[in-house]
Amino acid sequence: MHQRVARDAKPRMLMESLLGALTPLFATLTALLVGAAMLLILGANPLEAYSAMLRGAFGSTNAVADTLVKATPLLFVGVGICIAFRGGVLNIGGEGQLVAGAVAATTVALALPQWPGWAIIPLCLIVGFLAGALWGGIAGALKAYLNVNEILSTIMLNMIAVQGMNFLLRGPLMDPVQIESGSFIPQTARFSTTTDLPRLVPTRLHAGAALAVILAILIYIFLWRTTIGYRIRAVGLNPDASRAAGINVKRYMMLSLVLSGALAGLGGAVQVLGLHHRMFTDGSATGFTGGAGFNGIVAALFGKLHPLGTIPASVLFGALLVGANQMQRAVQVPSSFITALNGLVVVFVVGSDILSRRRARRRESLPSAEVPALDVQPEAEV
Amino acid sequence: MTDQISLQQRRIERVEMRGIVKRFPGVLANDHIDFEVRAGEIHALLGENGAGKTTLMNILYGLYRPDQGQIAINGQVVAIHSPANAIRLGIGMIHQHFMLVPTLSVVENVALGLPSSRGFLLDLDVVTERIRHLSQTYGLKVDPAAMVWQLAVGEQQRVEILKALYRGADLLILDEPTAVLTPQEVEELFTTLRRMAREGHALIFISHKLHEVLSISDRVTVLRDGRVVKTLPTAEATREDLARLMVGREVLLRVERPPVKLGDPVLRLEDLWADSDKGVPALRGVSLQVRSGEILGIAGVSGNGQRELAEVIAGLRPPTQGRIIIAGVDTTGWSPERLLKHGLAYIPEERMRDGVIRDFSVEENLILKNHTDRPYASGIFMNFGKIAEYADNLIANFDIRTPSRDTPLKNLSGGNIQKMVLARELSREPRVLIAAQPTRGVDISATEYIHRQLVAQRAKGTATLLISEDLDEILNLSDRIAVMYEGQIVGIVDQHEATVEQLGLMMAGAHRT
Ligand SMILES: Nc1ncnc2c1ncn2[C@@H]1O[C@H](COP(=O)(O)OP(=O)(O)OP(=O)(O)O)[C@@H](O)[C@H]1O
Ligand SMILES: [Mg+2]
């Protein structure tokens, strides 16, 4: 080996990867700064607002528990997104997959009220997992075998899932009490308490949060330590070379959407068993999911599409969501401000990701990205 | 920066790079390099893979910042922060990988990103006129209205050159421009380059082919390990000198091919037909056989079905008719996975696209075709200890120059990437090897190494199909030579009976059988 080693290369690399990990955090802070300007325009005191936010998210045991409860579905969806993106497919169908998993788990929970917890809980979780897998798998099959763009198909499957949910909750699954009393609120009866996920501490925090963290670790091992994960990543990075190397590209593309959907579906099942103990709808998807199907994507990006990075990223977004509610109450800003703030964070995080990737590419000069790039526009040639 | 503005008025007379240093993680790519190019000269930059040529040129073109050193144009120190900057200073660069938009026409590509003379309205007619003028002046044959995706590689390269000239490039950097060209196209390119030099342009020419450097350049600078070994007038250099300067030792420009006992036919093609990507027949009834211990060379001008032939045998393109028989088994229509388990190895022509995963590490790439085999995997779990051992072994045995097995493959030089592919394919002890353009873009010592490995594999009884546009390579390595023309084999000759003239005639379609 006659390549002389540059002495100061190591620390510089460390610096760069540290900076890379902190970029989303800086992006969030910048977004909050812009939010502060908006608060000023709205006539509210930003300091007061943000301290209310912090208190709301972390100020008490209950607040922390609420933050973690909010983070849980984000983590389920986010880890699924990591798999899909590593496999080179974009899964925008988290909402529909959450709903599919929740509806499936709900059906089983309502149908088998006599079953003991040790049997019914795993069964509901498995059914939710499978329903999500099916919902992701449809998009996967359409992509792999009919070349249908997965962004379009997952979005359309979201709509189908929501309409299916609305139909079931206004019909076959509707709470009989609602029908008798004539109020017809579209929700199911409360499930039998045997289906309740155990609580971790005497708050709303349920075992689903722990399950999500365990899964994130397992998926990390799956992606980087197993031959299947290796193949998923190979297909995501270079389908042509993968095919020439004997990997069935279509199968692995499909598999990554199946697994991605399955995790979101499991997340949906956990939501109904651990938190709501029933299913309900306001007609839209977000009524039930709270937008977790989309926020989970952002959490995954925030976590650099790494399952372990997605854990703190989900907590941060959970905190943002919970804290924002508190802030709204404290300084009396319109609720649309909260949506705007959320949107700002998304734009800044995704934007900083694209920018830092550009920089990295500039440094290398060759078109490349460590993970399948989100930005598809070609580098403009001057 | 007033000095930069005033520079714009004057043409580039002289560009100097002084004491350029550039480090990458684990590598000192440029180590105090002094380099100079003057108007009217073609200055060749020679060096093995990884010597630092592209890095140096990327610095000159503003893609990288040097860690140390200065660049001066006509004696004035300038700072080049970006390609836009370089272009404004009159520096243009043709990368090995073109950067054209395939769905736009030639004119549109040239005009892209430039202000229009009519404000917000496009002035494509004006641009078209100027392109016509430029292509006449420099002998660059291009149809301005053609869509880029329809153009052959050589034509795309001419568009890139036009684009640079249109933007007023006085200094043009060409990074391995001939690697993708047919011999004819190389001649045309050289005519253009000579004309440009006569018009007072400065040209920097990078190539691994010594005869090209000797025929086109006025001066040569040889780099080794990131340092300048020597700059000398081309007239004072010989092929052997340059090879020795580059490698630092004597290089065998020809490998010994000891006689081997031929075995049974291992690869047999019977009346094979296949379509090209455009859906027209590219293979039109190819029949041949390769015996164990034999290298069959496929010569031909590129685009006569060689690519399709390789892909059909490798299971990447379905044949429309005919049969493929490997070791007595009809493998027609088999998946790539089954074929590689059956003993087929494939060195693809487009290695960056079909051969490697650039964002994977060297180790992950080496294991690409046997990561599910014992002992590298137990069940679904990968056995990293064994994989590391295997990778380190191959890195040592095949002399792959890399900081470590964990280095991302994209950080390796072209020749070392090709050695990685070769290591992966040959280590599986294949029965049949398809080697497509195995030394394209690879330096002379790596070429020598790859040639020796192919000959060693032949001694082990592998049947090799060697597809190459490089006649020297074909004549050097093959036992028999088949010439392809318009999707057919126009003739097969024994190596010791073959002459360059005869092969040339056959490649042009003569000697039809
Ligand atoms: N972006 C990068 N990151 C890390 N190392 C790099 C990078 N680019 C180049 N290198 C390393 O720097 C050295 C010089 O590479 P360079 O591409 O300049 O070589 P070259 O002379 O152009 O070789 P080739 O003939 O193969 O094109 C090599 O060891 C290469 O691995
Ligand atoms: Mg190079």
XYZ file of C-alpha atoms in Angstrom, chain A residues 14-151:
138
model
C -15.317 13.016 13.113
C -16.130 16.712 13.099
C -18.013 16.346 9.867
C -20.107 13.387 10.967
C -20.880 15.169 14.248
C -21.974 18.243 12.315
C -24.033 15.999 10.064
C -25.839 14.510 13.059
C -26.551 17.938 14.504
C -27.829 19.505 11.278
C -31.481 18.570 11.849
C -31.259 20.004 15.361
C -29.975 23.315 14.030
C -32.691 23.234 11.407
C -35.322 22.802 14.120
C -33.906 25.677 16.139
C -33.954 27.884 13.045
C -37.568 26.939 12.429
C -38.425 27.848 16.018
C -36.666 31.180 15.511
C -38.793 31.906 12.472
C -41.763 30.802 14.567
C -40.723 33.377 17.171
C -40.906 36.112 14.568
C -44.380 34.944 13.615
C -45.403 34.961 17.284
C -44.211 38.553 17.587
C -46.325 39.531 14.599
C -49.276 37.762 16.215
C -48.670 39.884 19.305
C -47.561 37.060 21.590
C -44.411 36.856 23.649
C -42.193 34.188 22.059
C -40.263 33.521 25.273
C -43.473 32.905 27.143
C -44.760 30.783 24.304
C -41.728 28.578 24.025
C -41.346 28.122 27.747
C -44.986 27.032 27.839
C -44.124 24.626 25.069
C -41.201 23.206 26.984
C -43.311 22.836 30.115
C -46.047 21.200 28.118
C -43.692 18.627 26.696
C -41.381 17.883 29.611
C -42.674 19.862 32.639
C -44.100 16.931 34.629
C -44.265 13.159 34.647
C -47.562 13.362 32.867
C -46.161 15.729 30.282
C -43.229 13.437 29.574
C -45.585 10.477 29.357
C -47.794 12.341 26.888
C -44.764 13.230 24.796
C -43.709 9.598 24.652
C -47.264 8.491 23.850
C -47.309 10.920 20.940
C -43.868 9.734 19.841
C -44.874 6.073 19.710
C -46.824 5.998 16.421
C -44.205 8.291 14.880
C -41.556 5.742 15.738
C -43.517 2.813 14.309
C -44.139 4.656 11.065
C -40.651 6.186 11.024
C -38.821 2.886 11.374
C -40.972 1.502 8.562
C -40.027 4.508 6.462
C -36.361 3.754 7.102
C -36.820 0.304 5.589
C -38.692 1.605 2.559
C -36.236 4.395 1.818
C -33.246 2.107 2.265
C -34.910 -0.215 -0.235
C -35.241 2.668 -2.666
C -39.012 3.132 -2.435
C -40.920 6.099 -1.091
C -43.752 5.140 1.225
C -46.181 8.025 1.618
C -48.846 5.575 2.756
C -48.215 5.632 6.508
C -51.649 7.104 7.176
C -53.493 4.375 5.315
C -51.326 1.640 6.791
C -51.918 2.936 10.326
C -55.651 2.941 9.673
C -55.598 -0.523 8.106
C -53.734 -1.954 11.090
C -56.028 -0.232 13.560
C -59.227 -1.351 11.829
C -58.009 -4.939 11.632
C -57.008 -5.007 15.300
C -60.308 -3.365 16.224
C -62.328 -5.991 14.380
C -60.555 -8.817 16.184
C -60.715 -7.108 19.572
C -64.469 -6.571 19.229
C -65.105 -10.061 17.909
C -63.339 -11.921 20.714
C -64.160 -10.092 23.960
C -63.910 -13.285 26.057
C -60.330 -14.101 25.199
C -57.722 -13.580 27.899
C -55.183 -10.788 27.485
C -52.161 -13.012 26.871
C -53.912 -14.381 23.791
C -55.942 -11.478 22.471
C -53.239 -8.802 22.677
C -50.648 -10.682 20.578
C -53.391 -11.736 18.170
C -54.550 -8.139 17.659
C -50.972 -6.959 17.186
C -50.271 -9.676 14.630
C -53.465 -8.928 12.754
C -52.588 -5.214 12.704
C -49.109 -6.049 11.465
C -50.503 -8.222 8.680
C -53.110 -5.659 7.636
C -50.399 -2.997 7.345
C -48.233 -5.450 5.420
C -51.109 -6.055 3.022
C -51.671 -2.323 2.569
C -47.991 -1.719 1.895
C -47.774 -4.882 -0.176
C -50.452 -3.753 -2.600
C -48.391 -0.675 -3.418
C -45.300 -2.870 -3.542
C -46.825 -5.317 -5.983
C -48.157 -2.504 -8.162
C -44.687 -0.965 -8.235
C -42.720 -4.164 -8.776
C -44.923 -5.889 -11.313
C -46.923 -3.144 -13.033
C -44.460 -0.292 -12.636
C -46.994 1.944 -10.882
C -45.367 4.858 -9.066
C -45.477 4.048 -5.357
C -46.002 7.666 -4.324
